[in-house]
Coordinates of C-alpha atoms in Angstrom, one line a residue:
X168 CA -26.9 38.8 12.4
X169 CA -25.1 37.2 15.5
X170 CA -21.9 37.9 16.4
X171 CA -21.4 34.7 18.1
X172 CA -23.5 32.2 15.0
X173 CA -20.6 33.6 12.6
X174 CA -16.9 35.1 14.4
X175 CA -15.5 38.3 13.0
X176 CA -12.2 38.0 12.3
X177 CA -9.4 39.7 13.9
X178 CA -7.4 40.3 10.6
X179 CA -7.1 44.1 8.7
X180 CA -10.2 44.4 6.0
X181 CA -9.1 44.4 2.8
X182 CA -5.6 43.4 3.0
X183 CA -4.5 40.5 1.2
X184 CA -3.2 38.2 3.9
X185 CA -0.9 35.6 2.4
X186 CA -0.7 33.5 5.7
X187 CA -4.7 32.9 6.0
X188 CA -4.7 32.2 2.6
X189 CA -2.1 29.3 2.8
X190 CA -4.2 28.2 5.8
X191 CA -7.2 28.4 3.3
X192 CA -5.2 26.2 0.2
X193 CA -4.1 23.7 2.9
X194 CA -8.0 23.1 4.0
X195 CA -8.9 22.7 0.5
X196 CA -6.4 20.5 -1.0
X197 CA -6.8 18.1 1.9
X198 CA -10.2 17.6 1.4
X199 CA -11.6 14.3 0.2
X200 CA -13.6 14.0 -2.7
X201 CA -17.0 14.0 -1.2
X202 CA -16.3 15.9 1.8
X203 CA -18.4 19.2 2.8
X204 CA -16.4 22.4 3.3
X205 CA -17.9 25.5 5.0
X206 CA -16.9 28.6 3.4
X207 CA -18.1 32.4 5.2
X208 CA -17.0 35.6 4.8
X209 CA -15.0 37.4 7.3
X210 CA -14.8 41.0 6.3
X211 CA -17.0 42.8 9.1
X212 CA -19.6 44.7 7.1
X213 CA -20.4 41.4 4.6
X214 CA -23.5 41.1 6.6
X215 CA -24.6 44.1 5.7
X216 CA -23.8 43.8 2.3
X217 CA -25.6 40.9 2.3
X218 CA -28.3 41.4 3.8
X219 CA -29.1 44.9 4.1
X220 CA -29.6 47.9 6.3
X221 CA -32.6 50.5 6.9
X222 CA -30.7 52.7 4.4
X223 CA -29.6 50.3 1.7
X224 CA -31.3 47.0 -0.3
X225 CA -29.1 43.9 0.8
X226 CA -27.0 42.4 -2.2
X227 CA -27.4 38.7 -1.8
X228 CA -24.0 37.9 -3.0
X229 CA -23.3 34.6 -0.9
X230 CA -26.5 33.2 -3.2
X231 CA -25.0 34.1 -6.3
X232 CA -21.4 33.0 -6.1
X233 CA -23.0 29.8 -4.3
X234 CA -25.4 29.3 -7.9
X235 CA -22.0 29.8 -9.9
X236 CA -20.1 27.1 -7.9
X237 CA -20.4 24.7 -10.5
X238 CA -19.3 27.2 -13.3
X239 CA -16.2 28.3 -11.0
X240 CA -15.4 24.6 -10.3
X241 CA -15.6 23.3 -14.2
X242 CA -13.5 26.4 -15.5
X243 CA -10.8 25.5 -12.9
X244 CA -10.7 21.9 -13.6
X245 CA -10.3 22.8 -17.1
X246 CA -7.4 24.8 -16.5
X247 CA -5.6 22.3 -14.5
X248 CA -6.3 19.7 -17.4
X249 CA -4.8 22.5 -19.3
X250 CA -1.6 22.8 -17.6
X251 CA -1.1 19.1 -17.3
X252 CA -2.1 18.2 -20.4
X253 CA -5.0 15.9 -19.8

């Protein structure tokens, strides 16, 4: 994995940061409909996670929240119709 293809970031690991995510909302909800967003992880041992090491199997778990996308994206829409009654 390269340090420079995907920026660690500087931000304490496993702290809920409620700045970064406002940034994160912001992003989202000014998207157009259409438009691609890039999503990563930052947490500096995801890699690894991910992919493996010489002493533990890699759990590919950017694959399988990528196959649930849809699911995730239809359960939310479904709750907002909820809430505004649609």
């Amino acid at each position: 994995m390269s340090r420079t293809s995907i920026p660690l970031a500087d931000r304490p690991q496993g702290v809920p940061d409620a700045d970064y995510l406002a940034e994160i909302t912001v992003v989202i909800a000014g998207a157009e409909l259409g438009e691609t967003l890039y999503v990563g992880y930052t947490a500096n041992y995801a890699g690894f996670v991910h992919f493996g090491t010489s002493r533990m199997a890699g759990r590919p778990w950017v694959q399988m929240v990528a196959q649930r996308w849809p699911a995730i994206v239809a359960a939310k829409e479904a709750e907002l119709k909820g809430r505004l009654g649609l």
